[in-house]
Coordinates of C-alpha atoms in Angstrom, one line a residue:
M1 CA 28.6 16.0 23.8
Y2 CA 27.1 15.2 27.4
D3 CA 27.2 12.8 30.0
T4 CA 24.4 10.8 31.9
S5 CA 24.2 13.8 34.0
G6 CA 24.6 16.3 32.1
R7 CA 27.6 18.2 32.6
T8 CA 29.5 19.4 30.0
S9 CA 31.5 17.0 28.7
P10 CA 35.5 17.3 28.4
G11 CA 36.1 16.5 24.8
L12 CA 33.7 20.0 24.3
I13 CA 35.7 22.5 26.6
L14 CA 38.7 21.6 25.2
K15 CA 37.5 21.8 21.6
G16 CA 36.6 25.5 23.1
A17 CA 39.3 25.7 24.4
L18 CA 41.4 25.5 21.9
F19 CA 38.7 27.4 19.3
C20 CA 38.7 30.6 21.6
V21 CA 43.1 30.3 21.4
F22 CA 42.4 29.9 17.5
T23 CA 40.7 33.2 17.2
F24 CA 42.6 35.0 19.5
L25 CA 45.2 34.3 16.8
L26 CA 43.4 35.0 13.5
Y27 CA 42.9 38.3 15.8
L28 CA 46.4 39.1 15.8
I29 CA 46.8 38.4 12.3
A30 CA 43.5 40.4 11.6
Q31 CA 46.1 43.3 13.4
R32 CA 49.7 43.1 11.4
E33 CA 47.9 42.1 8.1
Y34 CA 43.8 42.0 7.9
L35 CA 44.2 40.9 3.8
V36 CA 46.2 37.7 5.6
F37 CA 43.2 36.7 7.8
H38 CA 40.3 38.1 5.5
S39 CA 41.9 35.6 2.4
F40 CA 42.7 32.4 5.7
A41 CA 39.3 33.2 6.4
E42 CA 37.3 33.0 2.8
L43 CA 40.1 29.8 1.5
F44 CA 38.6 28.3 4.1
S45 CA 35.2 28.4 3.2
I46 CA 36.4 28.4 -0.4
V47 CA 38.4 24.9 0.3
I48 CA 35.5 23.3 2.1
A49 CA 32.3 23.9 0.3
C50 CA 34.6 22.3 -3.5
G51 CA 35.3 19.2 -1.3
I52 CA 31.2 19.1 -0.6
F53 CA 30.9 19.4 -4.2
M54 CA 33.3 16.4 -5.1
I55 CA 32.2 13.7 -2.5
A56 CA 28.3 14.9 -3.4
W57 CA 29.5 14.3 -7.1
N58 CA 32.1 11.7 -7.2
S59 CA 29.8 9.2 -5.4
R60 CA 26.8 10.3 -7.1
A61 CA 26.0 6.5 -8.6
F62 CA 25.6 5.0 -5.3
Y63 CA 23.1 7.2 -3.5
N64 CA 19.5 8.2 -4.2
N65 CA 20.8 11.8 -1.6
N66 CA 19.2 14.2 -4.0
Y67 CA 19.5 16.6 -0.6
L68 CA 23.5 15.7 -1.0
L69 CA 24.4 16.3 -4.2
F70 CA 22.0 19.9 -5.1
I71 CA 23.6 21.2 -1.9
G72 CA 27.1 19.8 -3.4
I73 CA 26.5 21.4 -7.1
T74 CA 25.1 24.5 -6.0
Y75 CA 28.4 25.2 -3.3
L76 CA 30.8 24.5 -6.3
F77 CA 29.3 28.2 -7.0
V78 CA 29.0 29.4 -4.6
A79 CA 32.9 28.8 -4.0
F80 CA 33.5 30.1 -8.0
F81 CA 32.0 33.8 -6.2
D82 CA 33.8 33.3 -2.4
T83 CA 37.1 33.1 -4.4
L84 CA 36.1 36.3 -7.2
H85 CA 35.5 37.5 -3.1
T86 CA 39.1 37.5 -2.7
L87 CA 40.0 38.6 -4.8
A88 CA 38.2 41.7 -4.5
Y89 CA 39.0 41.9 -1.7
R90 CA 40.2 46.2 -0.7
G91 CA 44.4 45.3 -0.3
T92 CA 44.2 42.8 -3.8
G93 CA 45.0 45.6 -5.8
I94 CA 44.0 42.3 -8.8
F95 CA 41.0 44.1 -10.8
T96 CA 42.5 47.5 -10.1
S97 CA 39.6 49.4 -12.5
F98 CA 37.2 48.9 -9.9
D99 CA 36.1 50.8 -6.4
H100 CA 38.0 47.2 -4.4
N101 CA 35.2 49.3 -1.5
N102 CA 32.3 48.1 -3.0
L103 CA 33.3 45.1 -5.8
A104 CA 34.2 43.2 -2.9
P105 CA 30.5 43.5 -1.0
Q106 CA 28.3 42.6 -4.5
L107 CA 30.3 39.9 -4.8
W108 CA 29.4 38.4 -1.4
L109 CA 26.8 39.2 -1.5
V110 CA 25.6 37.0 -4.8
A111 CA 27.8 33.4 -2.5
R112 CA 25.0 34.6 0.2
Y113 CA 22.2 34.8 -1.6
M114 CA 23.7 30.8 -3.5
E115 CA 24.1 29.7 -0.8
S116 CA 20.9 30.7 1.8
I117 CA 18.7 30.3 -2.0
A118 CA 20.4 26.4 -2.2
L119 CA 19.7 25.0 1.3
L120 CA 16.1 26.4 0.9
T121 CA 15.6 24.7 -1.4
A122 CA 17.3 21.2 -1.2
P123 CA 15.5 20.4 1.3
L124 CA 12.3 19.7 -1.6
F125 CA 14.5 17.0 -3.5
F126 CA 13.8 14.6 -1.0
R127 CA 10.4 14.2 -2.5
R128 CA 11.5 15.1 -6.4
R129 CA 13.1 14.4 -8.8
L130 CA 16.3 16.3 -9.4
Q131 CA 17.8 16.8 -12.5
I132 CA 21.3 17.6 -12.7
T133 CA 21.8 19.4 -15.8
G134 CA 18.8 22.1 -15.1
V135 CA 20.9 22.8 -11.5
F136 CA 23.3 23.2 -13.3
L137 CA 22.3 24.6 -16.6
L138 CA 20.0 27.4 -14.1
A139 CA 23.0 28.0 -11.2
G140 CA 25.4 28.7 -14.6
A141 CA 23.4 31.2 -15.7
V142 CA 22.7 33.2 -12.7
S143 CA 26.6 32.9 -12.4
V144 CA 26.1 34.1 -15.9
L145 CA 23.8 37.5 -15.7
A146 CA 25.8 38.3 -11.9
L147 CA 29.3 38.5 -13.4
W148 CA 27.7 40.5 -16.5
S149 CA 26.0 42.6 -14.0
I150 CA 29.1 43.4 -12.1
F151 CA 31.4 43.2 -13.7
W152 CA 30.5 44.4 -17.4
A153 CA 27.5 46.2 -16.9
R154 CA 27.9 47.1 -13.6
N155 CA 25.0 48.0 -13.0
F156 CA 24.3 45.8 -9.7
P157 CA 23.9 48.0 -7.1
D158 CA 26.1 49.7 -4.8
C159 CA 27.1 48.0 -1.1
F160 CA 29.1 50.2 0.2
V161 CA 30.1 54.0 -0.5
T162 CA 33.9 54.4 1.3
G163 CA 32.8 58.6 3.4
Q164 CA 29.0 56.6 3.7
G165 CA 29.5 53.2 4.5
L166 CA 27.0 50.7 3.2
T167 CA 24.4 51.4 1.9
P168 CA 20.6 50.1 2.3
F169 CA 20.4 47.3 -0.5
K170 CA 23.2 45.9 1.0
R171 CA 22.1 46.2 4.2
I172 CA 18.4 44.9 3.3
S173 CA 19.7 42.2 1.0
E174 CA 21.4 41.0 4.7
Y175 CA 18.4 41.0 6.1
V176 CA 16.5 39.1 2.9
I177 CA 19.2 36.0 3.8
D178 CA 19.1 35.7 6.8
L179 CA 14.6 35.1 6.1
I180 CA 16.1 32.7 3.9
L181 CA 17.8 31.1 6.4
L182 CA 15.8 31.2 8.9
V183 CA 13.0 29.3 6.7
A184 CA 15.4 26.9 5.5
L185 CA 16.5 25.9 8.8
V186 CA 12.8 25.5 9.2
L187 CA 11.8 22.9 6.4
L188 CA 15.3 21.1 7.5
H189 CA 13.6 20.3 10.8
R190 CA 11.0 19.2 9.3
E191 CA 12.3 16.3 7.3
K192 CA 14.2 16.0 10.7
D193 CA 13.9 11.9 9.6
R194 CA 16.1 12.1 7.4
F195 CA 19.1 13.0 9.0
E196 CA 20.9 10.8 11.9
P197 CA 20.8 13.6 14.5
N198 CA 24.2 14.6 14.9
V199 CA 24.7 15.4 11.2
L200 CA 21.1 17.4 11.7
Q201 CA 22.5 19.0 14.4
L202 CA 25.5 20.4 12.6
L203 CA 23.7 21.6 9.6
S204 CA 21.6 23.4 12.2
L205 CA 24.9 24.6 13.5
S206 CA 26.3 25.7 10.6
I207 CA 22.9 27.8 9.5
A208 CA 22.2 28.9 12.3
C209 CA 25.6 31.2 12.1
T210 CA 25.2 31.6 8.7
I211 CA 22.3 34.0 10.1
V212 CA 24.4 35.7 12.5
T213 CA 28.2 36.4 10.0
E214 CA 25.3 37.8 8.2
L215 CA 23.9 40.7 11.0
F216 CA 27.1 41.2 11.4
F217 CA 28.4 42.5 7.8
T218 CA 24.8 44.5 8.3
V219 CA 26.6 46.9 11.3
Y220 CA 30.3 47.2 9.6
T221 CA 32.1 50.4 8.9
H222 CA 35.6 49.5 7.2
L223 CA 35.8 46.3 5.2
Y224 CA 39.1 45.9 8.3
G225 CA 36.6 47.0 11.1
V226 CA 36.3 44.3 14.3
F227 CA 32.4 43.4 12.9
N228 CA 33.6 42.7 10.1
F229 CA 35.8 40.0 11.5
V230 CA 33.5 38.6 13.8
G231 CA 31.7 37.9 10.4
H232 CA 34.7 36.2 9.5
I233 CA 35.0 34.4 12.2
F234 CA 30.9 33.0 12.2
K235 CA 31.6 32.1 8.8
I236 CA 34.5 30.4 9.7
L237 CA 32.5 28.3 12.4
S238 CA 29.7 27.6 10.0
F239 CA 31.6 26.5 7.1
G240 CA 33.0 24.5 10.2
F241 CA 29.6 22.5 11.0
M242 CA 29.4 21.8 7.4
Y243 CA 33.0 19.9 6.4
K244 CA 31.6 18.0 10.2
A245 CA 27.9 17.4 8.9
I246 CA 29.0 16.2 5.5
I247 CA 33.0 16.2 5.1
E248 CA 33.6 14.1 8.1
T249 CA 30.7 12.3 8.0
A250 CA 31.4 10.6 4.6
L251 CA 34.3 9.7 4.7
R252 CA 33.7 8.5 8.0
Q253 CA 29.8 7.5 8.0
P254 CA 29.1 6.6 5.1
Y255 CA 25.7 5.2 6.7
S256 CA 24.7 8.0 7.5
L257 CA 25.3 10.7 5.8
L258 CA 25.5 8.9 1.6
F259 CA 23.3 5.6 2.4
R260 CA 21.0 6.8 4.3
E261 CA 18.3 6.4 2.7
L262 CA 19.7 2.7 2.2
K263 CA 19.7 2.2 5.8
Q264 CA 17.3 3.3 6.7
S265 CA 15.5 0.8 3.7
E266 CA 16.9 -2.6 6.2
E267 CA 15.6 -0.9 9.1
T268 CA 12.5 -1.2 7.7
L269 CA 12.5 -4.4 5.5
R270 CA 13.7 -5.7 9.5
Q271 CA 10.1 -4.4 10.5
K272 CA 8.6 -5.7 8.8
E273 CA 10.2 -9.5 8.5
E274 CA 9.1 -9.0 12.6
S275 CA 5.3 -8.0 11.5
L276 CA 5.4 -11.2 9.6
L277 CA 6.4 -12.8 12.1
L278 CA 4.1 -11.8 14.5
A279 CA 1.3 -12.1 11.5
Q280 CA 2.7 -15.5 11.2
R281 CA 1.4 -17.1 15.1
L282 CA -1.7 -14.6 15.0
A283 CA -2.7 -16.4 12.3
H284 CA -0.8 -19.7 11.9
M285 CA 0.8 -19.4 9.2
G286 CA 3.6 -20.9 7.9
S287 CA 5.9 -19.8 5.3
W288 CA 9.2 -21.8 3.2
E289 CA 11.3 -21.8 0.4
W290 CA 12.3 -25.3 -1.2
N291 CA 15.3 -25.6 -3.3
L292 CA 15.6 -27.6 -6.1
R293 CA 18.9 -27.7 -7.3
D294 CA 19.9 -29.2 -3.9
N295 CA 16.4 -30.3 -2.3
S296 CA 17.6 -27.5 1.4
M297 CA 14.9 -25.9 2.8
W298 CA 13.8 -22.8 4.9
W299 CA 10.5 -22.5 7.1
S300 CA 9.6 -19.6 8.9
D301 CA 10.0 -20.0 12.8
E302 CA 5.9 -20.8 12.8
M303 CA 6.9 -23.2 10.2
Y304 CA 8.7 -24.8 13.3
A305 CA 5.7 -24.5 15.6
L306 CA 3.1 -25.7 13.1
F307 CA 5.1 -29.2 12.7
D308 CA 5.8 -28.9 16.2
Y309 CA 9.6 -28.8 15.9
D310 CA 12.6 -27.1 17.8
K311 CA 14.0 -24.4 15.5
Q312 CA 17.6 -25.6 17.4
Q313 CA 17.2 -29.4 17.1
T314 CA 16.2 -29.5 13.7
S315 CA 16.9 -28.6 10.0
A316 CA 14.2 -27.8 7.7
C317 CA 13.7 -30.8 5.1
L318 CA 11.1 -32.5 3.4
E319 CA 11.3 -35.7 5.1
R320 CA 10.6 -33.7 8.5
I321 CA 6.9 -33.0 7.5
F322 CA 6.2 -36.6 6.2
E323 CA 7.3 -37.8 9.4
R324 CA 4.0 -35.7 10.6
V325 CA 2.2 -36.8 7.6
H326 CA -1.1 -38.8 8.5
P327 CA -0.8 -42.3 7.4
D328 CA -3.9 -42.2 5.9
D329 CA -3.0 -39.0 4.1
M330 CA 0.9 -39.6 3.0
P331 CA -0.4 -41.6 -0.2
A332 CA -1.8 -37.8 -1.4
V333 CA 0.7 -36.1 -0.2
Q334 CA 3.7 -37.7 -1.7
Q335 CA 1.6 -37.6 -5.5
V336 CA 1.5 -34.2 -4.9
T337 CA 4.2 -33.5 -4.7
A338 CA 5.3 -35.7 -7.6
T339 CA 3.2 -33.5 -9.3
Y340 CA 3.9 -30.6 -8.9
L341 CA 7.3 -31.5 -9.3
Q342 CA 6.4 -32.4 -12.9
E343 CA 4.0 -29.8 -14.0
K344 CA 5.8 -26.9 -12.1
Q345 CA 2.6 -24.9 -11.6
P346 CA 0.5 -23.6 -9.0
L347 CA -1.4 -25.5 -5.8
K348 CA -3.6 -25.9 -3.5
F349 CA -4.2 -29.1 -1.5
S350 CA -4.9 -30.4 2.4
H351 CA -3.7 -32.7 4.5
R352 CA -3.8 -34.1 7.9
I353 CA -0.2 -34.3 10.2
I354 CA 0.3 -35.8 14.0
Q355 CA 2.1 -33.6 16.3
G356 CA 4.3 -35.1 18.9
D357 CA 1.4 -34.9 21.6
G358 CA -0.2 -37.6 19.4
S359 CA -2.5 -34.6 18.9
V360 CA -4.7 -34.0 15.4
H361 CA -4.3 -31.3 12.3
H362 CA -5.6 -30.0 9.6
L363 CA -3.2 -28.5 8.2
Q364 CA -3.3 -26.3 3.9
V365 CA -0.7 -26.3 1.7
E366 CA 0.0 -23.6 -0.7
F367 CA 2.4 -24.0 -3.6
N368 CA 3.6 -21.2 -6.0
R369 CA 4.8 -21.0 -9.1
P370 CA 8.6 -22.5 -9.1
R371 CA 11.3 -19.7 -10.0
H372 CA 13.6 -20.2 -13.2
D373 CA 16.7 -19.0 -14.6
Q374 CA 17.6 -17.6 -17.8
R375 CA 17.1 -21.0 -19.6
G376 CA 14.3 -22.3 -17.7
T377 CA 15.1 -24.3 -15.0
A378 CA 13.6 -24.1 -12.0
L379 CA 14.9 -23.1 -8.9
L380 CA 12.9 -22.5 -6.2
A381 CA 9.8 -23.4 -5.0
V382 CA 8.7 -21.2 -2.2
G383 CA 4.7 -21.3 -0.6
I384 CA 2.7 -21.9 2.8
V385 CA 1.5 -23.8 5.8
R386 CA -1.6 -22.6 7.5
D387 CA -3.8 -24.6 10.1
I388 CA -6.9 -25.4 9.1
T389 CA -8.2 -27.1 12.7
D390 CA -10.4 -24.8 14.0
Q391 CA -11.9 -24.2 10.8
V392 CA -12.0 -27.8 9.5
Q393 CA -13.7 -27.9 13.6
V394 CA -16.7 -25.2 12.9
A395 CA -17.7 -26.8 9.3
K396 CA -18.0 -30.0 11.1
M397 CA -20.1 -28.2 14.0
R398 CA -21.7 -26.4 11.2
D399 CA -22.8 -29.6 9.2
D400 CA -23.8 -31.8 12.7
I401 CA -26.0 -28.4 13.8
E402 CA -27.8 -28.4 10.0
L403 CA -28.3 -32.6 10.4
I404 CA -30.3 -31.6 13.5
T405 CA -31.7 -28.8 12.1
H406 CA -33.3 -30.8 9.4
H407 CA -34.3 -33.5 11.5
D408 CA -35.7 -31.7 14.0
L409 CA -37.9 -29.5 11.2
K410 CA -39.6 -32.3 9.9
T411 CA -41.6 -32.9 13.4
P412 CA -44.4 -29.6 12.8
L413 CA -43.8 -30.6 9.4
N414 CA -45.8 -33.6 9.5
P415 CA -49.9 -31.7 10.8
V416 CA -48.8 -29.5 7.7
I417 CA -49.5 -32.0 5.1
G418 CA -50.9 -34.7 7.9
I419 CA -54.2 -31.8 8.1
P420 CA -54.4 -30.8 4.2
E421 CA -55.1 -35.0 3.3
I422 CA -57.8 -35.4 6.6
L423 CA -59.9 -32.0 4.9
L424 CA -59.8 -32.6 1.1
M425 CA -61.8 -35.8 2.9
D426 CA -65.0 -33.7 3.0
A427 CA -67.2 -33.5 1.0
N428 CA -69.1 -30.3 0.8
L429 CA -65.5 -27.8 0.2
S430 CA -66.2 -25.4 -2.3
P431 CA -63.4 -25.4 -5.1
E432 CA -61.8 -22.2 -3.8
Q433 CA -61.5 -24.0 -0.3
T434 CA -60.3 -26.9 -2.0
E435 CA -57.5 -25.4 -3.9
L436 CA -55.9 -23.5 -0.5
I437 CA -56.5 -26.3 1.6
Q438 CA -54.6 -28.5 -1.5
M439 CA -51.7 -25.0 -1.9
I440 CA -51.4 -25.8 1.3
K441 CA -50.8 -29.4 1.3
T442 CA -48.6 -28.9 -1.8
C443 CA -46.0 -26.2 0.4
G444 CA -45.9 -28.1 2.9
Y445 CA -44.1 -31.8 0.9
R446 CA -41.9 -29.1 -0.9
I447 CA -40.6 -27.7 2.0
L448 CA -40.0 -31.2 2.6
N449 CA -38.6 -31.6 -0.2
I450 CA -36.4 -28.7 0.8
I451 CA -35.4 -29.7 4.1
D452 CA -34.9 -33.2 2.4
S453 CA -32.5 -31.6 -0.3
S454 CA -30.5 -29.3 2.0
L455 CA -27.3 -30.6 2.6
S456 CA -26.8 -30.4 -1.6
L457 CA -25.5 -27.1 -0.8
Y458 CA -22.8 -28.8 -0.4
K459 CA -22.4 -31.3 -2.9
M460 CA -23.7 -27.8 -5.6
E461 CA -20.8 -26.2 -4.4
Q462 CA -18.3 -29.4 -4.3
G463 CA -19.6 -30.8 -8.5
T464 CA -20.2 -33.2 -7.1
Y465 CA -24.0 -33.1 -7.0
T466 CA -26.2 -35.2 -9.5
L467 CA -29.2 -34.0 -11.2
T468 CA -32.6 -35.3 -12.3
T469 CA -34.0 -33.6 -15.0
T470 CA -37.4 -33.9 -16.5
S471 CA -39.7 -31.2 -18.5
C472 CA -41.0 -28.6 -16.6
N473 CA -43.3 -26.0 -17.1
L474 CA -41.2 -23.1 -15.7
L475 CA -44.9 -20.6 -15.2
Q476 CA -46.6 -23.5 -13.4
L477 CA -43.8 -22.6 -10.6
I478 CA -43.9 -19.0 -11.5
N479 CA -47.3 -19.1 -10.4
E480 CA -46.9 -21.1 -7.2
I481 CA -44.4 -18.9 -5.7
A482 CA -46.7 -15.7 -7.1
R483 CA -49.9 -17.1 -5.1
G484 CA -47.9 -18.3 -2.1
S485 CA -46.2 -14.4 -2.5
E486 CA -49.8 -13.2 -2.4
Q487 CA -49.8 -12.2 1.5
Q488 CA -46.1 -10.0 1.0
L489 CA -47.5 -8.5 -2.0
K490 CA -50.9 -7.2 -0.7
Q491 CA -48.5 -5.8 2.1
K492 CA -46.4 -4.1 -0.1
Q493 CA -49.3 -3.6 -2.5
L494 CA -47.3 -4.6 -5.2
E495 CA -47.8 -6.1 -8.1
L496 CA -46.3 -9.5 -10.5
T497 CA -46.9 -9.4 -14.1
C498 CA -45.5 -12.5 -15.9
L499 CA -44.7 -12.0 -19.7
V500 CA -43.9 -14.4 -22.1
K501 CA -41.6 -13.2 -25.3
G502 CA -43.0 -9.5 -23.8
V503 CA -46.5 -10.2 -23.9
P504 CA -48.5 -11.1 -20.6
A505 CA -48.8 -15.0 -19.9
G506 CA -52.3 -17.0 -20.2
A507 CA -53.7 -19.9 -18.1
D508 CA -52.6 -22.4 -20.6
D509 CA -49.2 -20.9 -22.1
L510 CA -45.9 -23.2 -21.5
F511 CA -43.0 -22.5 -20.7
M512 CA -41.5 -25.9 -20.6
V513 CA -37.8 -26.4 -19.5
T514 CA -35.6 -29.1 -19.1
C515 CA -34.4 -29.0 -15.7
E516 CA -34.1 -30.7 -11.9
E517 CA -38.1 -28.8 -11.1
L518 CA -37.7 -29.0 -7.1
L519 CA -33.9 -27.5 -7.9
C520 CA -35.8 -24.6 -10.0
Y521 CA -38.5 -24.2 -7.5
T522 CA -35.9 -22.4 -4.6
M523 CA -34.0 -20.7 -6.9
L524 CA -36.8 -18.8 -8.2
S525 CA -38.3 -18.7 -4.7
N526 CA -35.2 -17.1 -3.4
L527 CA -34.7 -14.6 -6.0
I528 CA -38.7 -13.5 -6.3
S529 CA -39.1 -13.2 -3.4
N530 CA -35.9 -10.9 -3.0
A531 CA -37.2 -8.9 -5.8
I532 CA -40.4 -8.3 -3.1
E533 CA -38.4 -7.0 0.0
A534 CA -36.0 -5.1 -2.7
S535 CA -39.2 -3.8 -4.2
P536 CA -40.4 -0.6 -3.3
P537 CA -44.2 0.3 -2.2
G538 CA -46.9 0.5 -5.2
E539 CA -44.4 -1.0 -7.5
V540 CA -45.1 -4.0 -10.0
I541 CA -42.2 -6.9 -10.0
T542 CA -41.8 -8.4 -13.9
V543 CA -40.8 -11.5 -14.7
S544 CA -39.6 -11.9 -18.0
C545 CA -39.2 -15.6 -20.1
E546 CA -38.0 -15.8 -23.5
Q547 CA -36.5 -18.6 -25.7
D548 CA -33.7 -19.4 -28.3
A549 CA -32.4 -22.0 -30.1
H550 CA -30.2 -22.7 -27.0
W551 CA -31.1 -20.7 -23.7
S552 CA -33.9 -20.2 -21.7
S553 CA -33.7 -17.1 -19.9
I554 CA -35.9 -16.1 -17.3
T555 CA -35.3 -12.5 -15.9
I556 CA -37.0 -11.3 -12.9
H557 CA -37.0 -6.8 -12.2
N558 CA -37.5 -4.4 -9.1
Q559 CA -37.6 -1.1 -9.0
G560 CA -35.2 -1.4 -6.2
A561 CA -31.4 -0.8 -6.4
V562 CA -29.2 -3.1 -5.4
P563 CA -27.1 -1.3 -2.1
T564 CA -23.4 -0.5 -3.8
E565 CA -21.6 -1.6 -1.1
I566 CA -22.4 -5.6 -2.6
R567 CA -23.3 -4.5 -6.5
A568 CA -19.7 -6.5 -6.8
S569 CA -20.3 -8.8 -4.1
F570 CA -23.5 -9.7 -5.1
F571 CA -24.1 -13.7 -5.5
D572 CA -21.5 -14.2 -2.4
R573 CA -22.7 -16.1 0.2
Y574 CA -23.2 -14.7 3.5
V575 CA -23.8 -11.1 1.7
T576 CA -27.0 -9.9 2.5
H577 CA -27.9 -5.3 3.6
G578 CA -30.3 -4.1 5.6
K579 CA -32.2 -7.5 6.6
Q580 CA -32.3 -8.7 10.2
K581 CA -33.6 -11.8 9.4
G582 CA -31.2 -12.2 6.2
T583 CA -28.8 -15.3 6.4
G584 CA -27.5 -14.4 2.5
L585 CA -27.3 -17.4 1.1
G586 CA -30.8 -16.8 -1.2
T587 CA -28.6 -15.4 -4.4
Y588 CA -25.4 -17.8 -3.7
S589 CA -27.7 -20.9 -3.8
A590 CA -29.5 -19.4 -6.9
L591 CA -25.5 -18.6 -8.6
L592 CA -24.9 -22.7 -7.5
A593 CA -28.5 -24.1 -8.9
A594 CA -28.1 -21.9 -11.8
R595 CA -24.5 -23.4 -12.3
T596 CA -25.7 -26.9 -11.5
H597 CA -27.6 -26.6 -14.0
Q598 CA -24.7 -25.5 -16.6
G599 CA -26.0 -22.1 -16.5
D600 CA -25.4 -18.9 -14.8
I601 CA -26.6 -15.8 -13.6
A602 CA -26.3 -12.5 -13.6
M603 CA -27.3 -8.8 -11.7
T604 CA -27.8 -5.6 -13.5
T605 CA -28.9 -2.4 -11.3
S606 CA -29.0 1.5 -11.2
E607 CA -30.7 4.0 -9.3
E608 CA -33.1 4.7 -12.8
G609 CA -34.2 1.5 -13.6
G610 CA -33.9 -1.3 -10.7
T611 CA -32.4 -4.5 -10.8
F612 CA -32.8 -7.2 -13.4
I613 CA -31.5 -10.4 -12.2
T614 CA -31.1 -12.6 -15.1
V615 CA -31.7 -16.7 -15.5
R616 CA -29.7 -18.5 -18.4
L617 CA -30.7 -22.6 -18.2
P618 CA -29.3 -24.3 -21.5
N619 CA -31.8 -25.9 -23.8
H620 CA -32.1 -29.9 -24.7
P621 CA -32.9 -31.0 -27.9
E622 CA -36.7 -31.9 -26.3
T623 CA -37.3 -28.5 -24.3
V624 CA -37.4 -27.2 -27.8
Q625 CA -39.7 -29.9 -29.1
A626 CA -42.3 -29.1 -26.5
A627 CA -41.9 -25.3 -26.8
T628 CA -42.1 -25.8 -30.7
A629 CA -45.5 -28.0 -31.0
C630 CA -46.9 -25.3 -28.0

């Protein structure tokens, strides 16, 4: 419409000039035969309204544009009332028993009310499902009611009185219609993203011209007067813009109107594909598809980068992958691939590749379940490949640091273990001093054993840890942990109570469990330490021991509740809350220890009841016999 310099285009000037000539010709016709002009103006709008209905109705199966379908249905009824208005106009002589000066404006108002309310309501159906039958029934009911009021009951308010002109009802109605159209215009622009810019502009011009039309129909004094003529000119403009917005666009550019959602979906899909490719680049992750019928493959761009291939010079295939696999990992990769083709089940594995520059990278490969046809034949395998080289290097670095740390921790433990042995040689020690020094020595050895066995955490994660079990009295372990925690308990004024079958444990009571003593000591120490830290001051921490024919259960209870945000991940690695020096490994290692014993661990918590952590360990025959003997 406009060139880049901001000047009006020649095409627009020519169209404006032709419209002025066309309007002048219509004016000449109106001066001679106004009824001919009026009939032409109304038939023009009627034909376009019917055309909108036919476009919307006959293409409804191919699109999901409820806005257009709603407009199409309602415009069919608008065309019906405009037709009656044309037939009832003064001078036609069809409805002889009615006042033509009043009947035509009455039918006009009904048509304009239906048109304006349709334009107001239509944007709502961008988000709501359209009940086609309901729209027809509602529009039909309104039409029947209007026809009954005008033609049978004749109680429809007068719109024009000969000798007086327009009635107040007619003028007020035109203003109300204009107000409805203004609101419709605002709602239309709120949904501007759902229209092509040219369609939105044409619809807006159509509504604007309808508003002007109604304003002119508030001031005319004669059905053949000049204001009536100008009003009909703007009505021609209004339906002309509607024709270009809907009918012409639907026929010439259906993707701008009928299939606007499809076009937007394609654009959204393209943007998501670009985002996916960017995400894959950032995550060093590629995706692939493997056609199991013809053995062809498709790779994402990042797949080519991961395997160090030029996309333009390399075809995606299984052979190119095998070319990069590290020779030491090739047998395992081939075996896994064969297993997948045979079992058709999801799997995940890791292997190394050697890129073109000789660098070694670690990849993690995931196969999803293949897609099948209706007969169950596997057709397509899909999966992802992720570069985990950095994670592998970090893990190795962490293991190296742990080994160094374990070595360095042993050195300061030597005096902790050796000095108590020297002190115990003194015969002048009191029994209490001897007991305290012996406890320091015992704790030193336990810490040394914990350092030596801390590398077992990795083996427990992998399920390769070998238990060394003995028959162990857990009450003795709990007592040692309690005595080692006396300082913490005193600082918070806490009391730690141990119960066996609901009764306070005595000094000679036993609670025998077949387990690895050091592993159970570490597990219970972590859980009791957590209970002490979480318990409010002045409360009681209870360790309850129960045993039946199959299970030994140890429940640790404190009055503090686990924070809501970590309850679901309480036993996960590195999960902690409110501890400046917390590692988040205590509960995780306790879980591994319990499961390594073929047992389990569970947590329940609430603001009212505090926190209960229950460890269940399986009983062995010898354990049950020992417990019975006691």
